[in-house]
PDB file of C-alpha atoms in Angstrom:
ATOM      1  CA  MET A 258     108.286 150.537  21.775  1.00 89.00           C
ATOM      2  CA  ALA A 259     104.747 149.508  23.931  1.00 92.00           C
ATOM      3  CA  ILE A 260     101.837 148.758  22.899  1.00 93.00           C
ATOM      4  CA  PHE A 261      99.114 150.063  24.978  1.00 95.00           C
ATOM      5  CA  ASP A 262      94.822 149.275  24.353  1.00 94.00           C
ATOM      6  CA  CYS A 263      93.539 151.247  22.985  1.00 95.00           C
ATOM      7  CA  VAL A 264      89.876 151.528  22.555  1.00 95.00           C
ATOM      8  CA  PHE A 265      86.980 153.946  20.448  1.00 96.00           C
ATOM      9  CA  SER A 266      83.186 153.282  21.499  1.00 96.00           C
ATOM     10  CA  PHE A 267      80.355 153.608  18.900  1.00 96.00           C
ATOM     11  CA  THR A 268      77.818 154.376  18.790  1.00 96.00           C
ATOM     12  CA  ASP A 269      75.059 153.688  16.352  1.00 96.00           C
ATOM     13  CA  VAL A 270      71.940 155.650  15.310  1.00 95.00           C
ATOM     14  CA  TYR A 271      69.187 153.496  17.588  1.00 95.00           C
ATOM     15  CA  GLY A 272      72.151 154.460  20.661  1.00 95.00           C
ATOM     16  CA  ARG A 273      73.353 150.815  20.512  1.00 96.00           C
ATOM     17  CA  MET A 274      77.371 151.336  21.583  1.00 95.00           C
ATOM     18  CA  SER A 275      80.053 148.932  20.820  1.00 95.00           C
ATOM     19  CA  ARG A 276      84.220 149.079  21.928  1.00 95.00           C
ATOM     20  CA  ARG A 277      86.762 147.923  19.238  1.00 95.00           C
ATOM     21  CA  ASN A 278      90.507 147.689  20.341  1.00 94.00           C
ATOM     22  CA  PHE A 279      92.874 149.314  18.429  1.00 96.00           C
ATOM     23  CA  PRO A 280      95.636 148.386  20.333  1.00 96.00           C
ATOM     24  CA  ILE A 281      98.425 151.763  19.886  1.00 96.00           C
ATOM     25  CA  GLU A 282     103.088 151.009  19.111  1.00 96.00           C
ATOM     26  CA  ALA A 283     104.599 153.742  20.588  1.00 96.00           C
ATOM     27  CA  ILE A 284     107.443 154.517  22.282  1.00 95.00           C
ATOM     28  CA  ASN A 285     105.409 155.719  25.847  1.00 94.00           C
ATOM     29  CA  SER A 286     102.530 156.448  26.628  1.00 94.00           C
ATOM     30  CA  ALA A 287     102.465 160.368  26.200  1.00 95.00           C
ATOM     31  CA  ALA A 288     103.281 159.385  22.064  1.00 96.00           C
ATOM     32  CA  ALA A 289      99.942 157.041  22.834  1.00 95.00           C
ATOM     33  CA  GLU A 290      97.823 159.487  24.640  1.00 94.00           C
ATOM     34  CA  ALA A 291      99.012 162.178  21.739  1.00 95.00           C
ATOM     35  CA  PHE A 292      98.548 159.594  19.209  1.00 96.00           C
ATOM     36  CA  ALA A 293      94.790 158.401  20.026  1.00 95.00           C
ATOM     37  CA  ALA A 294      93.308 161.885  20.405  1.00 92.00           C
ATOM     38  CA  SER A 295      95.266 162.186  16.624  1.00 93.00           C
ATOM     39  CA  SER A 296      93.621 159.781  15.296  1.00 95.00           C
ATOM     40  CA  ALA A 297      89.463 159.586  16.104  1.00 95.00           C
ATOM     41  CA  PRO A 298      89.200 162.254  13.372  1.00 95.00           C
ATOM     42  CA  ALA A 299      90.392 160.314  10.547  1.00 96.00           C
ATOM     43  CA  ILE A 300      88.741 157.061  12.181  1.00 96.00           C
ATOM     44  CA  GLN A 301      84.979 159.559  12.307  1.00 96.00           C
ATOM     45  CA  ALA A 302      85.764 159.987   8.970  1.00 96.00           C
ATOM     46  CA  LEU A 303      84.930 156.513   8.081  1.00 96.00           C
ATOM     47  CA  THR A 304      82.032 155.400  10.655  1.00 96.00           C
ATOM     48  CA  GLY A 305      78.030 157.011  10.904  1.00 96.00           C
ATOM     49  CA  ALA A 306      78.521 156.054  14.477  1.00 97.00           C
ATOM     50  CA  SER A 307      79.582 159.055  16.571  1.00 96.00           C
ATOM     51  CA  ILE A 308      83.259 157.936  18.171  1.00 95.00           C
ATOM     52  CA  ASP A 309      81.749 158.474  21.827  1.00 92.00           C
ATOM     53  CA  TYR A 310      85.533 158.153  23.253  1.00 93.00           C
ATOM     54  CA  VAL A 311      88.602 156.975  23.127  1.00 94.00           C
ATOM     55  CA  GLU A 312      89.836 154.798  26.122  1.00 94.00           C
ATOM     56  CA  LEU A 313      93.735 154.115  26.358  1.00 95.00           C
ATOM     57  CA  ALA A 314      95.487 151.414  28.953  1.00 95.00           C
ATOM     58  CA  ILE A 315      98.592 150.357  30.082  1.00 92.00           C
ATOM     59  CA  LEU A 316      97.694 146.769  29.790  1.00 87.00           C
ATOM     60  CA  ASN A 317     100.493 144.999  33.158  1.00 82.00           C
ATOM     61  CA  PRO A 318     100.596 140.925  33.537  1.00 79.00           C
ATOM     62  CA  ASN A 319     100.887 140.713  37.118  1.00 74.00           C
ATOM     63  CA  ALA A 320     102.938 137.971  38.444  1.00 71.00           C
ATOM     64  CA  LEU A 321     100.708 137.527  42.175  1.00 79.00           C
ATOM     65  CA  ASP A 322     100.211 133.851  42.574  1.00 85.00           C
ATOM     66  CA  ALA A 323      97.365 132.429  43.938  1.00 89.00           C
ATOM     67  CA  GLN A 324      97.616 131.244  46.899  1.00 90.00           C
ATOM     68  CA  ALA A 325      96.477 128.713  49.243  1.00 89.00           C
ATOM     69  CA  LEU A 326      92.192 129.006  49.866  1.00 89.00           C
ATOM     70  CA  SER A 327      92.560 130.955  47.616  1.00 92.00           C
ATOM     71  CA  ASN A 328      88.233 131.643  46.579  1.00 92.00           C
ATOM     72  CA  VAL A 329      87.274 133.533  43.571  1.00 93.00           C
ATOM     73  CA  ASP A 330      83.639 133.481  45.142  1.00 92.00           C
ATOM     74  CA  GLU A 331      85.167 135.239  48.582  1.00 91.00           C
ATOM     75  CA  GLU A 332      85.094 138.647  48.593  1.00 93.00           C
ATOM     76  CA  ILE A 333      85.153 141.047  51.064  1.00 93.00           C
ATOM     77  CA  LEU A 334      83.231 144.281  50.838  1.00 95.00           C
ATOM     78  CA  ILE A 335      84.600 147.362  51.990  1.00 96.00           C
ATOM     79  CA  ASN A 336      81.831 149.910  53.452  1.00 95.00           C
ATOM     80  CA  ILE A 337      82.208 153.518  51.764  1.00 96.00           C
ATOM     81  CA  VAL A 338      80.282 156.191  52.189  1.00 96.00           C
ATOM     82  CA  THR A 339      80.778 159.434  49.638  1.00 95.00           C
ATOM     83  CA  GLU A 340      81.603 163.015  49.615  1.00 94.00           C
ATOM     84  CA  ASN A 341      77.567 163.395  48.935  1.00 93.00           C
ATOM     85  CA  GLY A 342      76.502 160.766  51.979  1.00 93.00           C
ATOM     86  CA  HIS A 343      76.331 157.657  49.521  1.00 94.00           C
ATOM     87  CA  LYS A 344      76.855 154.301  51.122  1.00 95.00           C
ATOM     88  CA  VAL A 345      78.204 152.330  48.357  1.00 95.00           C
ATOM     89  CA  ARG A 346      80.555 148.635  48.995  1.00 95.00           C
ATOM     90  CA  LEU A 347      83.380 148.553  46.700  1.00 95.00           C
ATOM     91  CA  SER A 348      84.245 144.169  45.683  1.00 95.00           C
ATOM     92  CA  VAL A 349      87.398 142.985  46.531  1.00 96.00           C
ATOM     93  CA  PRO A 350      87.662 139.429  45.293  1.00 95.00           C
ATOM     94  CA  THR A 351      89.912 136.161  47.560  1.00 94.00           C
ATOM     95  CA  PHE A 352      89.988 138.150  50.266  1.00 93.00           C
ATOM     96  CA  ASN A 353      92.415 136.872  52.995  1.00 92.00           C
ATOM     97  CA  LYS A 354      89.763 136.065  56.098  1.00 89.00           C
ATOM     98  CA  ALA A 355      93.202 136.061  58.028  1.00 91.00           C
ATOM     99  CA  LEU A 356      92.311 139.934  57.808  1.00 92.00           C
ATOM    100  CA  LEU A 357      89.200 139.160  59.744  1.00 90.00           C
ATOM    101  CA  VAL A 358      87.931 139.575  62.617  1.00 91.00           C
ATOM    102  CA  ALA A 359      84.937 136.444  64.361  1.00 88.00           C
ATOM    103  CA  SER A 360      81.891 137.795  62.866  1.00 87.00           C
ATOM    104  CA  GLY A 361      83.262 138.277  59.421  1.00 87.00           C
ATOM    105  CA  GLY A 362      84.275 142.024  59.320  1.00 91.00           C
ATOM    106  CA  LEU A 363      87.271 143.574  58.534  1.00 93.00           C
ATOM    107  CA  ASP A 364      89.939 143.676  60.793  1.00 94.00           C
ATOM    108  CA  THR A 365      91.081 147.316  60.775  1.00 93.00           C
ATOM    109  CA  SER A 366      93.218 147.168  64.084  1.00 94.00           C
ATOM    110  CA  LEU A 367      95.688 145.346  61.783  1.00 95.00           C
ATOM    111  CA  ALA A 368      98.323 147.779  59.990  1.00 95.00           C
ATOM    112  CA  ALA A 369      98.489 146.804  56.958  1.00 93.00           C
ATOM    113  CA  VAL A 370      94.119 146.729  57.177  1.00 94.00           C
ATOM    114  CA  ALA A 371      94.337 150.419  57.755  1.00 95.00           C
ATOM    115  CA  ALA A 372      97.276 150.997  55.324  1.00 95.00           C
ATOM    116  CA  ALA A 373      95.444 149.419  52.286  1.00 95.00           C
ATOM    117  CA  LEU A 374      92.057 151.389  53.297  1.00 95.00           C
ATOM    118  CA  VAL A 375      93.432 154.817  53.201  1.00 96.00           C
ATOM    119  CA  VAL A 376      95.268 154.119  50.167  1.00 96.00           C
ATOM    120  CA  ILE A 377      91.713 153.114  48.904  1.00 96.00           C
ATOM    121  CA  GLY A 378      89.700 156.177  50.034  1.00 96.00           C
ATOM    122  CA  ASP A 379      92.183 158.068  49.010  1.00 96.00           C
ATOM    123  CA  ASN A 380      92.929 157.258  45.144  1.00 97.00           C
ATOM    124  CA  VAL A 381      89.633 155.202  44.234  1.00 97.00           C
ATOM    125  CA  LEU A 382      86.585 156.747  43.199  1.00 96.00           C
ATOM    126  CA  VAL A 383      82.843 155.210  43.924  1.00 95.00           C
ATOM    127  CA  SER A 384      79.030 154.755  42.172  1.00 88.00           C
ATOM    128  CA  ASP A 385      79.431 158.004  39.218  1.00 87.00           C
ATOM    129  CA  GLY A 386      82.391 159.551  40.232  1.00 90.00           C
ATOM    130  CA  GLU A 387      81.484 160.589  43.890  1.00 94.00           C
ATOM    131  CA  VAL A 388      85.299 161.203  46.404  1.00 96.00           C
ATOM    132  CA  ILE A 389      85.551 159.136  49.200  1.00 96.00           C
ATOM    133  CA  ALA A 390      85.151 160.481  52.850  1.00 95.00           C
ATOM    134  CA  LEU A 391      84.838 157.430  54.856  1.00 95.00           C
ATOM    135  CA  VAL A 392      86.179 154.265  54.807  1.00 94.00           C
ATOM    136  CA  SER A 393      84.598 152.284  57.643  1.00 88.00           C
ATOM    137  CA  GLY A 394      85.829 148.666  57.815  1.00 89.00           C
ATOM    138  CA  GLY A 395      84.112 145.710  54.838  1.00 92.00           C
ATOM    139  CA  GLN A 396      82.886 142.282  55.774  1.00 91.00           C
ATOM    140  CA  LEU A 397      82.902 139.427  54.245  1.00 90.00           C
ATOM    141  CA  ALA A 398      79.713 139.218  51.537  1.00 88.00           C
ATOM    142  CA  LYS A 399      77.215 136.646  51.696  1.00 77.00           C
TER     143      LYS A 399
ATOM    144  CA  MET B 234      88.172 159.210  34.283  1.00 92.00           C
ATOM    145  CA  ASN B 235      90.560 157.355  34.936  1.00 95.00           C
ATOM    146  CA  GLY B 236      91.005 153.626  36.364  1.00 95.00           C
ATOM    147  CA  VAL B 237      91.597 150.103  37.423  1.00 96.00           C
ATOM    148  CA  SER B 238      91.078 146.877  35.929  1.00 96.00           C
ATOM    149  CA  ILE B 239      91.847 143.891  37.772  1.00 96.00           C
ATOM    150  CA  LYS B 240      92.379 140.300  37.268  1.00 95.00           C
ATOM    151  CA  TYR B 241      91.797 138.045  40.213  1.00 96.00           C
ATOM    152  CA  LEU B 242      92.550 134.391  40.281  1.00 94.00           C
ATOM    153  CA  ASP B 243      92.093 131.989  42.651  1.00 95.00           C
ATOM    154  CA  VAL B 244      93.896 128.736  43.741  1.00 94.00           C
ATOM    155  CA  TYR B 245      91.551 126.936  41.643  1.00 94.00           C
ATOM    156  CA  GLY B 246      92.536 128.716  37.698  1.00 93.00           C
ATOM    157  CA  ARG B 247      89.080 130.412  38.402  1.00 95.00           C
ATOM    158  CA  THR B 248      89.318 134.604  38.160  1.00 95.00           C
ATOM    159  CA  ALA B 249      87.093 137.493  38.013  1.00 96.00           C
ATOM    160  CA  THR B 250      88.240 141.435  37.380  1.00 96.00           C
ATOM    161  CA  ARG B 251      86.915 143.468  39.091  1.00 96.00           C
ATOM    162  CA  ARG B 252      87.064 147.884  37.716  1.00 96.00           C
ATOM    163  CA  TYR B 253      87.983 150.435  40.492  1.00 97.00           C
ATOM    164  CA  ARG B 254      87.840 153.967  39.299  1.00 96.00           C
ATOM    165  CA  THR B 255      90.391 156.461  40.239  1.00 97.00           C
ATOM    166  CA  VAL B 256      90.599 159.699  40.737  1.00 96.00           C
ATOM    167  CA  ASP B 257      91.435 162.090  37.936  1.00 94.00           C
ATOM    168  CA  GLN B 258      94.493 162.447  36.307  1.00 95.00           C
ATOM    169  CA  THR B 259      95.279 164.747  33.616  1.00 93.00           C
ATOM    170  CA  ASN B 260      97.213 161.883  31.345  1.00 94.00           C
ATOM    171  CA  LEU B 261      97.309 157.830  31.784  1.00 94.00           C
ATOM    172  CA  ALA B 262     101.149 158.309  33.254  1.00 94.00           C
ATOM    173  CA  ASP B 263      99.745 159.959  36.475  1.00 95.00           C
ATOM    174  CA  ALA B 264      96.836 157.130  35.996  1.00 95.00           C
ATOM    175  CA  ASN B 265      98.573 154.789  35.883  1.00 94.00           C
ATOM    176  CA  ASP B 266     101.018 155.585  38.478  1.00 95.00           C
ATOM    177  CA  VAL B 267      97.786 155.762  40.546  1.00 96.00           C
ATOM    178  CA  ALA B 268      96.065 152.540  39.651  1.00 96.00           C
ATOM    179  CA  GLU B 269     100.290 151.214  40.811  1.00 94.00           C
ATOM    180  CA  LEU B 270      98.088 152.573  44.302  1.00 96.00           C
ATOM    181  CA  VAL B 271      96.194 150.417  44.495  1.00 96.00           C
ATOM    182  CA  VAL B 272      96.947 147.646  42.909  1.00 95.00           C
ATOM    183  CA  GLY B 273      99.247 147.446  45.598  1.00 94.00           C
ATOM    184  CA  ALA B 274      96.444 148.196  48.297  1.00 95.00           C
ATOM    185  CA  VAL B 275      94.700 145.033  46.961  1.00 95.00           C
ATOM    186  CA  SER B 276      97.347 142.697  46.935  1.00 94.00           C
ATOM    187  CA  ASP B 277      98.024 143.449  50.933  1.00 93.00           C
ATOM    188  CA  LEU B 278      93.878 142.378  51.340  1.00 94.00           C
ATOM    189  CA  ILE B 279      93.914 139.296  49.293  1.00 95.00           C
ATOM    190  CA  LEU B 280      95.094 135.471  48.700  1.00 94.00           C
ATOM    191  CA  GLY B 281      94.825 135.698  45.749  1.00 94.00           C
ATOM    192  CA  GLY B 282      96.884 136.532  42.739  1.00 94.00           C
ATOM    193  CA  ILE B 283      96.282 139.333  40.395  1.00 94.00           C
ATOM    194  CA  ILE B 284      97.096 138.502  36.654  1.00 92.00           C
ATOM    195  CA  LEU B 285      96.151 141.318  34.986  1.00 92.00           C
ATOM    196  CA  ALA B 286      95.887 145.868  35.863  1.00 93.00           C
ATOM    197  CA  ARG B 287      94.315 147.316  32.909  1.00 94.00           C
ATOM    198  CA  LYS B 288      95.672 150.957  33.841  1.00 95.00           C
ATOM    199  CA  TRP B 289      93.189 153.086  32.013  1.00 95.00           C
ATOM    200  CA  ARG B 290      92.644 156.592  31.261  1.00 95.00           C
ATOM    201  CA  ARG B 291      88.908 157.883  29.139  1.00 93.00           C
ATOM    202  CA  GLU B 292      88.470 161.207  27.148  1.00 91.00           C
ATOM    203  CA  VAL B 293      85.695 162.734  25.629  1.00 90.00           C
ATOM    204  CA  TYR B 294      85.673 162.566  21.877  1.00 90.00           C
ATOM    205  CA  ALA B 295      82.917 165.126  20.597  1.00 86.00           C
ATOM    206  CA  GLY B 296      82.246 162.267  17.712  1.00 89.00           C
ATOM    207  CA  ALA B 297      79.505 162.757  14.945  1.00 91.00           C
ATOM    208  CA  LEU B 298      76.151 160.946  14.838  1.00 94.00           C
ATOM    209  CA  THR B 299      75.368 160.145  10.580  1.00 92.00           C
ATOM    210  CA  GLY B 300      71.946 159.177   9.606  1.00 89.00           C
ATOM    211  CA  LEU B 301      71.238 155.543   8.908  1.00 89.00           C
ATOM    212  CA  ALA B 302      74.578 154.689  10.830  1.00 94.00           C
ATOM    213  CA  ASN B 303      74.409 150.848  11.940  1.00 95.00           C
ATOM    214  CA  LEU B 304      76.129 148.762  14.469  1.00 96.00           C
ATOM    215  CA  ASP B 305      75.216 146.429  12.316  1.00 95.00           C
ATOM    216  CA  GLU B 306      76.760 146.843   9.633  1.00 95.00           C
ATOM    217  CA  GLY B 307      80.066 146.719   8.734  1.00 97.00           C
ATOM    218  CA  ALA B 308      83.596 146.754   7.114  1.00 97.00           C
ATOM    219  CA  THR B 309      86.968 144.494   6.909  1.00 97.00           C
ATOM    220  CA  PHE B 310      90.125 145.965   5.914  1.00 98.00           C
ATOM    221  CA  ASN B 311      93.023 143.272   4.932  1.00 97.00           C
ATOM    222  CA  CYS B 312      96.387 144.179   6.075  1.00 97.00           C
ATOM    223  CA  ASP B 313      99.624 142.159   4.942  1.00 97.00           C
ATOM    224  CA  LEU B 314     101.756 141.585   8.525  1.00 96.00           C
ATOM    225  CA  GLY B 315     104.244 140.387   5.960  1.00 95.00           C
ATOM    226  CA  GLY B 316     105.797 136.927   5.336  1.00 94.00           C
ATOM    227  CA  GLY B 317     102.286 135.364   3.733  1.00 94.00           C
ATOM    228  CA  THR B 318     100.598 136.680   6.887  1.00 95.00           C
ATOM    229  CA  TRP B 319      97.644 138.579   7.097  1.00 96.00           C
ATOM    230  CA  GLY B 320      95.452 140.350  10.335  1.00 96.00           C
ATOM    231  CA  PHE B 321      92.656 142.634   9.918  1.00 96.00           C
ATOM    232  CA  VAL B 322      90.958 145.643  10.959  1.00 97.00           C
ATOM    233  CA  LYS B 323      87.051 145.580  11.946  1.00 96.00           C
ATOM    234  CA  LEU B 324      85.030 149.280  11.294  1.00 96.00           C
ATOM    235  CA  PRO B 325      81.144 149.624  12.355  1.00 97.00           C
ATOM    236  CA  ALA B 326      78.662 151.296  10.883  1.00 97.00           C
ATOM    237  CA  PRO B 327      81.115 152.002   7.087  1.00 96.00           C
ATOM    238  CA  LYS B 328      79.903 155.778   5.803  1.00 96.00           C
ATOM    239  CA  LYS B 329      78.976 154.066   2.294  1.00 94.00           C
ATOM    240  CA  SER B 330      78.279 156.670   0.234  1.00 94.00           C
ATOM    241  CA  ASN B 331      80.956 157.477   0.752  1.00 95.00           C
ATOM    242  CA  TYR B 332      84.078 154.918  -0.194  1.00 96.00           C
ATOM    243  CA  VAL B 333      82.708 152.073  -1.026  1.00 96.00           C
ATOM    244  CA  LEU B 334      82.291 150.988  -4.066  1.00 96.00           C
ATOM    245  CA  ALA B 335      79.346 148.957  -6.461  1.00 96.00           C
ATOM    246  CA  ASP B 336      80.974 145.821  -6.007  1.00 96.00           C
ATOM    247  CA  GLY B 337      80.347 146.034  -1.919  1.00 96.00           C
ATOM    248  CA  SER B 338      84.506 146.906  -1.988  1.00 97.00           C
ATOM    249  CA  VAL B 339      86.728 149.573  -0.416  1.00 98.00           C
ATOM    250  CA  ASP B 340      88.046 152.373  -2.575  1.00 97.00           C
ATOM    251  CA  MET B 341      91.039 152.256  -1.153  1.00 97.00           C
ATOM    252  CA  ALA B 342      92.156 155.421  -2.994  1.00 97.00           C
ATOM    253  CA  ASN B 343      89.880 157.246  -1.046  1.00 97.00           C
ATOM    254  CA  ALA B 344      90.808 160.626   0.783  1.00 97.00           C
ATOM    255  CA  ASP B 345      89.701 159.490   4.593  1.00 97.00           C
ATOM    256  CA  VAL B 346      90.107 155.689   3.061  1.00 98.00           C
ATOM    257  CA  ALA B 347      94.181 156.716   2.987  1.00 97.00           C
ATOM    258  CA  ALA B 348      94.716 158.586   6.166  1.00 97.00           C
ATOM    259  CA  PHE B 349      92.988 155.653   7.660  1.00 97.00           C
ATOM    260  CA  ALA B 350      94.986 153.121   6.593  1.00 97.00           C
ATOM    261  CA  ALA B 351      98.529 155.442   7.034  1.00 97.00           C
ATOM    262  CA  LEU B 352      98.090 155.441  10.718  1.00 97.00           C
ATOM    263  CA  PHE B 353      98.863 151.826  10.298  1.00 98.00           C
ATOM    264  CA  THR B 354     101.134 151.922   7.923  1.00 97.00           C
ATOM    265  CA  GLY B 355     103.139 154.834   9.458  1.00 92.00           C
ATOM    266  CA  ALA B 356     105.893 155.049  11.704  1.00 93.00           C
ATOM    267  CA  ALA B 357     104.815 154.286  15.160  1.00 92.00           C
ATOM    268  CA  PRO B 358     103.310 155.942  17.359  1.00 96.00           C
ATOM    269  CA  ARG B 359     100.914 153.625  14.869  1.00 97.00           C
ATOM    270  CA  PHE B 360      97.992 151.603  15.702  1.00 97.00           C
ATOM    271  CA  VAL B 361      99.549 147.936  15.745  1.00 97.00           C
ATOM    272  CA  VAL B 362      96.390 144.963  15.256  1.00 96.00           C
ATOM    273  CA  SER B 363      96.290 141.251  16.468  1.00 88.00           C
ATOM    274  CA  ASP B 364      98.801 141.182  19.708  1.00 85.00           C
ATOM    275  CA  GLY B 365     101.049 143.711  18.227  1.00 90.00           C
ATOM    276  CA  GLU B 366     101.607 143.257  15.100  1.00 94.00           C
ATOM    277  CA  ALA B 367     102.837 146.004  12.336  1.00 96.00           C
ATOM    278  CA  VAL B 368     100.838 146.746   8.949  1.00 97.00           C
ATOM    279  CA  LEU B 369     102.477 146.491   6.289  1.00 97.00           C
ATOM    280  CA  ALA B 370     100.337 148.462   4.107  1.00 97.00           C
ATOM    281  CA  ILE B 371      96.333 148.085   3.757  1.00 98.00           C
ATOM    282  CA  PRO B 372      95.511 147.168  -0.235  1.00 97.00           C
ATOM    283  CA  SER B 373      91.981 145.703   0.197  1.00 97.00           C
ATOM    284  CA  GLY B 374      88.574 146.337   2.386  1.00 97.00           C
ATOM    285  CA  LYS B 375      85.140 145.182   1.361  1.00 97.00           C
ATOM    286  CA  LEU B 376      81.654 145.247   3.301  1.00 97.00           C
ATOM    287  CA  ASP B 377      81.291 142.666   5.581  1.00 95.00           C
ATOM    288  CA  THR B 378      78.313 140.075   4.457  1.00 87.00           C
TER     289      THR B 378
END
């Protein structure tokens, strides 16, 4: 059995929203998803607020340790152009400054950087859900 | 809609969380796979640690709003966890006229309340409380003061 983080969003007549956690114990994510969806009407029956969405999550504690000189105040802003031509920036804190060129820009000639940017470009959506058309590098945030 | 929230850790013990939306998937298992790719990609770019990755998928639910619904009001259900320990479930904006009695307690015999309680006390999949503790019974509830 695993525990899944389930969040219901409640909105009242004044337009105010509140998120409440209802963790689910289930054998797998498919069972948890089915249970979350089927339980929404039962919760809705008890509350006058409208349930706007159900969010289900897998929580993975991660063992990646912080290295020397890592600093959450230092972040790289990755330059992105969306499918609609919008320019946005994606934040990655505790950036490894060894991956920068002298000007503070991202060294995209490094294989590790290039590969990471491809994965981000292929799998991340930005803004209100726009597909990334181009990842054109990045720079250290000021 | 799905994505991943990554909690970064620096060497000073400070944390920062960033939420990345990922390409849409039809189930949580696939969303998890995509989120793993993003976690792996940012891992290659950072000096800091990643102490938590919350991989989520959102399903829009067509809810129904009742007049006078107010999030400042709530009902608390008392959950028997066994061994003399108790947990609590709070529900916002309760439909008071349907199942809250004159003394402010919840009518546990109400069919809707019983159906809600059964979501916690049945076999898995089920709701749990606190850090994943199973609920044996929900014997009572009351309107929050």
